PDB file of C-alpha atoms in Angstrom:
ATOM      1  CA  MET A   1     -15.459 -31.305 -29.356  1.00  0.00           C
ATOM      2  CA  THR A   2     -16.065 -28.605 -26.757  1.00  0.00           C
ATOM      3  CA  LEU A   3     -13.400 -26.199 -25.539  1.00  0.00           C
ATOM      4  CA  MET A   4     -13.321 -27.978 -22.192  1.00  0.00           C
ATOM      5  CA  GLN A   5     -12.794 -31.300 -24.000  1.00  0.00           C
ATOM      6  CA  ALA A   6      -9.977 -29.705 -25.980  1.00  0.00           C
ATOM      7  CA  GLY A   7      -8.161 -28.916 -22.754  1.00  0.00           C
ATOM      8  CA  ALA A   8      -9.159 -25.292 -22.202  1.00  0.00           C
ATOM      9  CA  VAL A   9      -8.763 -24.104 -18.621  1.00  0.00           C
ATOM     10  CA  ALA A  10     -12.034 -23.276 -16.895  1.00  0.00           C
ATOM     11  CA  PRO A  11     -12.206 -19.659 -15.651  1.00  0.00           C
ATOM     12  CA  LEU A  12     -11.777 -19.134 -11.955  1.00  0.00           C
ATOM     13  CA  PRO A  13     -14.931 -18.331 -10.003  1.00  0.00           C
ATOM     14  CA  PRO A  14     -15.307 -14.838  -8.547  1.00  0.00           C
ATOM     15  CA  PRO A  15     -13.158 -14.359  -5.440  1.00  0.00           C
ATOM     16  CA  ASP A  16     -14.632 -14.387  -1.965  1.00  0.00           C
ATOM     17  CA  ALA A  17     -12.787 -11.189  -0.988  1.00  0.00           C
ATOM     18  CA  VAL A  18     -11.036  -8.185  -2.534  1.00  0.00           C
ATOM     19  CA  VAL A  19      -8.013  -6.849  -0.637  1.00  0.00           C
ATOM     20  CA  PHE A  20      -6.780  -3.290  -1.175  1.00  0.00           C
ATOM     21  CA  ASP A  21      -3.402  -1.737  -0.576  1.00  0.00           C
ATOM     22  CA  PHE A  22      -3.584   1.853   0.699  1.00  0.00           C
ATOM     23  CA  GLY A  23      -0.688   4.068  -0.456  1.00  0.00           C
ATOM     24  CA  GLY A  24      -0.789   4.580  -4.221  1.00  0.00           C
ATOM     25  CA  VAL A  25      -4.102   2.699  -4.536  1.00  0.00           C
ATOM     26  CA  LEU A  26      -6.717   4.110  -2.178  1.00  0.00           C
ATOM     27  CA  PHE A  27      -4.647   7.091  -1.021  1.00  0.00           C
ATOM     28  CA  ASN A  28      -2.283   9.399  -2.852  1.00  0.00           C
ATOM     29  CA  TRP A  29       1.389   8.514  -2.461  1.00  0.00           C
ATOM     30  CA  GLN A  30       3.800  10.429  -4.682  1.00  0.00           C
ATOM     31  CA  PRO A  31       7.082  10.818  -2.762  1.00  0.00           C
ATOM     32  CA  VAL A  32       8.788  12.651  -5.632  1.00  0.00           C
ATOM     33  CA  VAL A  33       6.113  15.349  -5.608  1.00  0.00           C
ATOM     34  CA  LEU A  34       6.073  15.452  -1.819  1.00  0.00           C
ATOM     35  CA  LEU A  35       9.833  15.954  -1.558  1.00  0.00           C
ATOM     36  CA  GLN A  36       9.805  18.734  -4.143  1.00  0.00           C
ATOM     37  CA  GLN A  37       7.159  20.501  -2.066  1.00  0.00           C
ATOM     38  CA  VAL A  38       8.700  19.946   1.376  1.00  0.00           C
ATOM     39  CA  MET A  39      12.441  19.903   0.621  1.00  0.00           C
ATOM     40  CA  PRO A  40      12.883  22.139  -2.435  1.00  0.00           C
ATOM     41  CA  ASP A  41      16.517  22.865  -1.560  1.00  0.00           C
ATOM     42  CA  HIS A  42      17.321  19.160  -1.685  1.00  0.00           C
ATOM     43  CA  ALA A  43      14.928  18.226  -4.510  1.00  0.00           C
ATOM     44  CA  ARG A  44      15.260  20.968  -7.102  1.00  0.00           C
ATOM     45  CA  ASN A  45      13.842  18.855  -9.916  1.00  0.00           C
ATOM     46  CA  ALA A  46      12.148  15.501 -10.446  1.00  0.00           C
ATOM     47  CA  GLU A  47      15.455  13.661 -10.955  1.00  0.00           C
ATOM     48  CA  GLU A  48      16.880  14.919  -7.662  1.00  0.00           C
ATOM     49  CA  ALA A  49      13.596  14.237  -5.886  1.00  0.00           C
ATOM     50  CA  LEU A  50      13.538  10.656  -7.173  1.00  0.00           C
ATOM     51  CA  ALA A  51      17.077  10.038  -5.959  1.00  0.00           C
ATOM     52  CA  LEU A  52      16.238  11.601  -2.609  1.00  0.00           C
ATOM     53  CA  ALA A  53      13.098   9.475  -2.290  1.00  0.00           C
ATOM     54  CA  HIS A  54      15.163   6.316  -2.764  1.00  0.00           C
ATOM     55  CA  THR A  55      17.650   7.567  -0.191  1.00  0.00           C
ATOM     56  CA  VAL A  56      15.162   8.652   2.477  1.00  0.00           C
ATOM     57  CA  PHE A  57      12.587   5.890   2.124  1.00  0.00           C
ATOM     58  CA  GLN A  58      15.074   3.193   1.060  1.00  0.00           C
ATOM     59  CA  SER A  59      12.712   1.879  -1.584  1.00  0.00           C
ATOM     60  CA  PHE A  60      12.394  -1.925  -1.711  1.00  0.00           C
ATOM     61  CA  MET A  61      14.572  -2.353   1.399  1.00  0.00           C
ATOM     62  CA  PRO A  62      12.408  -4.208   3.940  1.00  0.00           C
ATOM     63  CA  ASP A  63      15.190  -3.922   6.536  1.00  0.00           C
ATOM     64  CA  GLY A  64      15.770  -0.169   6.137  1.00  0.00           C
ATOM     65  CA  ASP A  65      15.072   2.695   8.539  1.00  0.00           C
ATOM     66  CA  TRP A  66      11.725   3.647   7.019  1.00  0.00           C
ATOM     67  CA  ALA A  67      10.708   0.003   6.873  1.00  0.00           C
ATOM     68  CA  ALA A  68      11.243  -0.151  10.644  1.00  0.00           C
ATOM     69  CA  PHE A  69       8.825   2.782  10.961  1.00  0.00           C
ATOM     70  CA  ASP A  70       6.335   0.943   8.728  1.00  0.00           C
ATOM     71  CA  ARG A  71       6.836  -2.219  10.752  1.00  0.00           C
ATOM     72  CA  GLY A  72       6.276  -0.481  14.065  1.00  0.00           C
ATOM     73  CA  THR A  73       9.717  -1.368  15.427  1.00  0.00           C
ATOM     74  CA  ALA A  74      11.022   2.233  15.360  1.00  0.00           C
ATOM     75  CA  GLU A  75       9.230   5.285  16.741  1.00  0.00           C
ATOM     76  CA  TRP A  76       9.032   8.731  15.111  1.00  0.00           C
ATOM     77  CA  ASP A  77      12.034  10.299  16.864  1.00  0.00           C
ATOM     78  CA  GLU A  78      14.172   7.203  16.413  1.00  0.00           C
ATOM     79  CA  VAL A  79      13.566   6.833  12.702  1.00  0.00           C
ATOM     80  CA  ARG A  80      14.071  10.572  12.129  1.00  0.00           C
ATOM     81  CA  GLY A  81      17.452  10.328  13.848  1.00  0.00           C
ATOM     82  CA  LEU A  82      18.450   7.188  11.949  1.00  0.00           C
ATOM     83  CA  ILE A  83      17.675   8.791   8.597  1.00  0.00           C
ATOM     84  CA  ALA A  84      19.454  12.011   9.562  1.00  0.00           C
ATOM     85  CA  ARG A  85      22.627  10.171  10.534  1.00  0.00           C
ATOM     86  CA  ARG A  86      22.532   7.990   7.438  1.00  0.00           C
ATOM     87  CA  THR A  87      21.802  10.767   4.924  1.00  0.00           C
ATOM     88  CA  GLY A  88      23.199  13.909   6.530  1.00  0.00           C
ATOM     89  CA  LEU A  89      19.825  15.638   6.158  1.00  0.00           C
ATOM     90  CA  PRO A  90      18.874  17.982   9.015  1.00  0.00           C
ATOM     91  CA  GLU A  91      16.463  16.455  11.519  1.00  0.00           C
ATOM     92  CA  ALA A  92      14.279  19.572  11.252  1.00  0.00           C
ATOM     93  CA  ASP A  93      13.807  18.952   7.510  1.00  0.00           C
ATOM     94  CA  LEU A  94      12.990  15.299   8.113  1.00  0.00           C
ATOM     95  CA  ASP A  95      10.533  16.191  10.852  1.00  0.00           C
ATOM     96  CA  ARG A  96       8.774  18.576   8.480  1.00  0.00           C
ATOM     97  CA  LEU A  97       8.651  15.842   5.844  1.00  0.00           C
ATOM     98  CA  MET A  98       7.183  13.307   8.260  1.00  0.00           C
ATOM     99  CA  HIS A  99       4.512  15.785   9.397  1.00  0.00           C
ATOM    100  CA  ALA A 100       3.631  16.509   5.745  1.00  0.00           C
ATOM    101  CA  ILE A 101       2.809  12.889   4.929  1.00  0.00           C
ATOM    102  CA  PRO A 102      -0.682  12.577   6.497  1.00  0.00           C
ATOM    103  CA  PRO A 103      -2.216  15.431   4.455  1.00  0.00           C
ATOM    104  CA  HIS A 104      -0.338  14.147   1.399  1.00  0.00           C
ATOM    105  CA  LEU A 105      -2.168  10.810   1.788  1.00  0.00           C
ATOM    106  CA  ALA A 106      -5.346  12.244   0.293  1.00  0.00           C
ATOM    107  CA  PRO A 107      -8.051   9.800  -0.829  1.00  0.00           C
ATOM    108  CA  LEU A 108      -8.021   8.947  -4.531  1.00  0.00           C
ATOM    109  CA  ALA A 109     -11.575   9.815  -5.540  1.00  0.00           C
ATOM    110  CA  ASP A 110     -11.878   7.247  -8.353  1.00  0.00           C
ATOM    111  CA  THR A 111     -10.735   4.390  -6.117  1.00  0.00           C
ATOM    112  CA  VAL A 112     -12.996   5.496  -3.278  1.00  0.00           C
ATOM    113  CA  ALA A 113     -15.941   5.547  -5.699  1.00  0.00           C
ATOM    114  CA  TRP A 114     -15.053   2.032  -6.888  1.00  0.00           C
ATOM    115  CA  LEU A 115     -14.699   0.853  -3.293  1.00  0.00           C
ATOM    116  CA  GLU A 116     -18.150   2.182  -2.515  1.00  0.00           C
ATOM    117  CA  ARG A 117     -19.630   0.430  -5.562  1.00  0.00           C
ATOM    118  CA  LEU A 118     -18.049  -2.827  -4.445  1.00  0.00           C
ATOM    119  CA  ALA A 119     -19.403  -2.356  -0.928  1.00  0.00           C
ATOM    120  CA  ALA A 120     -22.897  -1.604  -2.263  1.00  0.00           C
ATOM    121  CA  ALA A 121     -22.739  -4.820  -4.307  1.00  0.00           C
ATOM    122  CA  GLY A 122     -21.971  -6.799  -1.152  1.00  0.00           C
ATOM    123  CA  THR A 123     -18.316  -7.500  -1.957  1.00  0.00           C
ATOM    124  CA  ARG A 124     -16.271  -8.637   1.015  1.00  0.00           C
ATOM    125  CA  LEU A 125     -13.497  -6.062   1.437  1.00  0.00           C
ATOM    126  CA  HIS A 126     -10.238  -6.127   3.412  1.00  0.00           C
ATOM    127  CA  PHE A 127      -7.014  -4.122   3.332  1.00  0.00           C
ATOM    128  CA  LEU A 128      -3.312  -4.945   3.592  1.00  0.00           C
ATOM    129  CA  SER A 129      -1.034  -1.946   3.920  1.00  0.00           C
ATOM    130  CA  ASN A 130       2.464  -0.967   4.955  1.00  0.00           C
ATOM    131  CA  MET A 131       1.789   1.989   7.245  1.00  0.00           C
ATOM    132  CA  PRO A 132       3.507   3.569  10.264  1.00  0.00           C
ATOM    133  CA  ALA A 133       1.309   3.747  13.350  1.00  0.00           C
ATOM    134  CA  PRO A 134       0.793   7.555  13.408  1.00  0.00           C
ATOM    135  CA  TYR A 135      -0.381   7.559   9.800  1.00  0.00           C
ATOM    136  CA  ALA A 136      -2.598   4.506  10.217  1.00  0.00           C
ATOM    137  CA  ALA A 137      -4.317   6.207  13.167  1.00  0.00           C
ATOM    138  CA  PHE A 138      -4.738   9.412  11.131  1.00  0.00           C
ATOM    139  CA  LEU A 139      -6.340   7.636   8.171  1.00  0.00           C
ATOM    140  CA  GLN A 140      -8.728   5.653  10.340  1.00  0.00           C
ATOM    141  CA  ARG A 141      -9.741   8.774  12.232  1.00  0.00           C
ATOM    142  CA  GLU A 142     -10.228  11.003   9.190  1.00  0.00           C
ATOM    143  CA  HIS A 143     -11.911   8.790   6.574  1.00  0.00           C
ATOM    144  CA  ALA A 144     -15.355   7.345   7.199  1.00  0.00           C
ATOM    145  CA  PHE A 145     -15.305   5.305   3.978  1.00  0.00           C
ATOM    146  CA  LEU A 146     -12.867   2.891   5.642  1.00  0.00           C
ATOM    147  CA  LYS A 147     -15.944   1.466   7.370  1.00  0.00           C
ATOM    148  CA  HIS A 148     -16.511  -0.519   4.155  1.00  0.00           C
ATOM    149  CA  PHE A 149     -13.615  -2.814   5.061  1.00  0.00           C
ATOM    150  CA  ARG A 150     -14.601  -5.838   7.101  1.00  0.00           C
ATOM    151  CA  SER A 151     -11.064  -5.928   8.502  1.00  0.00           C
ATOM    152  CA  GLY A 152      -7.494  -5.128   7.550  1.00  0.00           C
ATOM    153  CA  VAL A 153      -3.838  -5.554   8.412  1.00  0.00           C
ATOM    154  CA  PHE A 154      -1.444  -2.663   8.955  1.00  0.00           C
ATOM    155  CA  SER A 155       2.250  -3.503   8.992  1.00  0.00           C
ATOM    156  CA  CYS A 156       2.746  -1.475  12.182  1.00  0.00           C
ATOM    157  CA  ASP A 157       0.244  -3.633  14.071  1.00  0.00           C
ATOM    158  CA  VAL A 158       1.715  -7.027  13.189  1.00  0.00           C
ATOM    159  CA  LYS A 159       5.429  -6.042  13.041  1.00  0.00           C
ATOM    160  CA  GLN A 160       5.645  -7.458   9.511  1.00  0.00           C
ATOM    161  CA  ILE A 161       6.002  -5.780   6.156  1.00  0.00           C
ATOM    162  CA  LYS A 162       5.317  -6.288   2.472  1.00  0.00           C
ATOM    163  CA  PRO A 163       6.754  -7.711   0.282  1.00  0.00           C
ATOM    164  CA  ASN A 164       7.823 -10.331   2.840  1.00  0.00           C
ATOM    165  CA  ALA A 165       5.699 -13.465   2.822  1.00  0.00           C
ATOM    166  CA  ASP A 166       4.936 -13.481   6.555  1.00  0.00           C
ATOM    167  CA  ILE A 167       2.524 -10.545   6.415  1.00  0.00           C
ATOM    168  CA  PHE A 168       0.550 -12.254   3.640  1.00  0.00           C
ATOM    169  CA  HIS A 169       0.215 -15.366   5.796  1.00  0.00           C
ATOM    170  CA  THR A 170      -0.899 -13.193   8.713  1.00  0.00           C
ATOM    171  CA  ALA A 171      -3.472 -11.447   6.516  1.00  0.00           C
ATOM    172  CA  ILE A 172      -4.961 -14.691   5.214  1.00  0.00           C
ATOM    173  CA  GLU A 173      -5.321 -15.997   8.771  1.00  0.00           C
ATOM    174  CA  ALA A 174      -6.931 -12.730   9.877  1.00  0.00           C
ATOM    175  CA  PHE A 175      -9.320 -12.551   6.921  1.00  0.00           C
ATOM    176  CA  GLY A 176     -10.335 -16.192   7.057  1.00  0.00           C
ATOM    177  CA  VAL A 177     -10.268 -16.565   3.277  1.00  0.00           C
ATOM    178  CA  ALA A 178      -8.209 -18.991   1.195  1.00  0.00           C
ATOM    179  CA  PRO A 179      -5.470 -17.274  -0.871  1.00  0.00           C
ATOM    180  CA  SER A 180      -6.925 -18.672  -4.101  1.00  0.00           C
ATOM    181  CA  ARG A 181     -10.288 -17.070  -3.281  1.00  0.00           C
ATOM    182  CA  THR A 182      -8.723 -13.658  -2.595  1.00  0.00           C
ATOM    183  CA  VAL A 183      -7.749 -10.995  -5.108  1.00  0.00           C
ATOM    184  CA  PHE A 184      -5.115  -8.468  -4.030  1.00  0.00           C
ATOM    185  CA  ILE A 185      -4.842  -4.982  -5.543  1.00  0.00           C
ATOM    186  CA  ASP A 186      -1.501  -3.192  -5.121  1.00  0.00           C
ATOM    187  CA  ASP A 187       0.597  -0.762  -7.145  1.00  0.00           C
ATOM    188  CA  ASN A 188       3.940  -2.322  -6.131  1.00  0.00           C
ATOM    189  CA  VAL A 189       5.203  -5.083  -8.426  1.00  0.00           C
ATOM    190  CA  HIS A 190       7.203  -6.708  -5.617  1.00  0.00           C
ATOM    191  CA  ASN A 191       4.087  -7.049  -3.467  1.00  0.00           C
ATOM    192  CA  ILE A 192       2.124  -8.441  -6.397  1.00  0.00           C
ATOM    193  CA  ARG A 193       4.864 -10.971  -7.091  1.00  0.00           C
ATOM    194  CA  THR A 194       4.837 -12.238  -3.496  1.00  0.00           C
ATOM    195  CA  ALA A 195       1.052 -12.536  -3.500  1.00  0.00           C
ATOM    196  CA  LEU A 196       1.084 -14.583  -6.704  1.00  0.00           C
ATOM    197  CA  GLU A 197       3.863 -16.831  -5.412  1.00  0.00           C
ATOM    198  CA  LEU A 198       1.736 -17.556  -2.335  1.00  0.00           C
ATOM    199  CA  GLY A 199      -1.303 -18.520  -4.377  1.00  0.00           C
ATOM    200  CA  TRP A 200      -3.272 -15.289  -4.160  1.00  0.00           C
ATOM    201  CA  ARG A 201      -4.918 -13.777  -7.181  1.00  0.00           C
ATOM    202  CA  ALA A 202      -3.551 -10.300  -7.796  1.00  0.00           C
ATOM    203  CA  VAL A 203      -3.895  -7.288 -10.072  1.00  0.00           C
ATOM    204  CA  ARG A 204      -1.304  -4.542 -10.277  1.00  0.00           C
ATOM    205  CA  PHE A 205      -2.947  -1.149  -9.830  1.00  0.00           C
ATOM    206  CA  GLU A 206      -2.281   1.730 -12.212  1.00  0.00           C
ATOM    207  CA  HIS A 207      -5.590   3.528 -11.754  1.00  0.00           C
ATOM    208  CA  ALA A 208      -9.065   2.581 -10.612  1.00  0.00           C
ATOM    209  CA  ALA A 209     -10.642   2.193 -14.058  1.00  0.00           C
ATOM    210  CA  GLN A 210      -7.813  -0.109 -15.195  1.00  0.00           C
ATOM    211  CA  ALA A 211      -7.970  -2.277 -12.071  1.00  0.00           C
ATOM    212  CA  GLU A 212     -11.742  -2.592 -12.230  1.00  0.00           C
ATOM    213  CA  ALA A 213     -11.590  -3.450 -15.937  1.00  0.00           C
ATOM    214  CA  ASP A 214      -8.896  -6.081 -15.273  1.00  0.00           C
ATOM    215  CA  LEU A 215     -11.024  -7.785 -12.632  1.00  0.00           C
ATOM    216  CA  LYS A 216     -14.098  -7.728 -14.850  1.00  0.00           C
ATOM    217  CA  ALA A 217     -12.163  -9.083 -17.837  1.00  0.00           C
ATOM    218  CA  ARG A 218     -11.058 -12.054 -15.732  1.00  0.00           C
ATOM    219  CA  GLY A 219     -14.591 -12.661 -14.478  1.00  0.00           C
ATOM    220  CA  TRP A 220     -13.615 -11.759 -10.910  1.00  0.00           C
ATOM    221  CA  LEU A 221     -16.365  -9.204 -10.378  1.00  0.00           C
TER     222      LEU A 221
END
């Protein structure tokens, strides 16, 4: 009796497309470190910086002030004012923080190298990222390696945001690939959970070598 006759599940074929998140996957995103650098009076240690990051960025709150900035429904000055009124932080400090984010979003060299290997192998590449409009424009202007992506979806452009399901539906329509033939790479467990619930394949990103090894182990590369 063969394994297939015994009821073993056949492995999935390689996906038709690989979809990358940006912050924390392709680009550096460490808000605790950033806040300690930009707001040392308010983030005197890692514990304070972590609490401040949750307060400022309202982590995992898709209806929060920063999420509106990501979604493109609040402009720079508006979101700065909303956060200032909600937190009591000076607008000048918040403005300095917001200006510090683009240079903080430095490319992660190992992921860029993996992306370039995938592109050289002919892999179809797309991106799906929560990103405010000023930062999306900065990244596209500054980083030539983004040319490897056939297309992508920024939250600010479609007025939708991860981990909500609607942006995943929008992405699938834009990419023209079935969810089951797409593998999504993201560092956020909530985003991964939504993708899986919607029938995508997905791998949670810790670092480039781990993500690449996970895809290879599943026969997806």
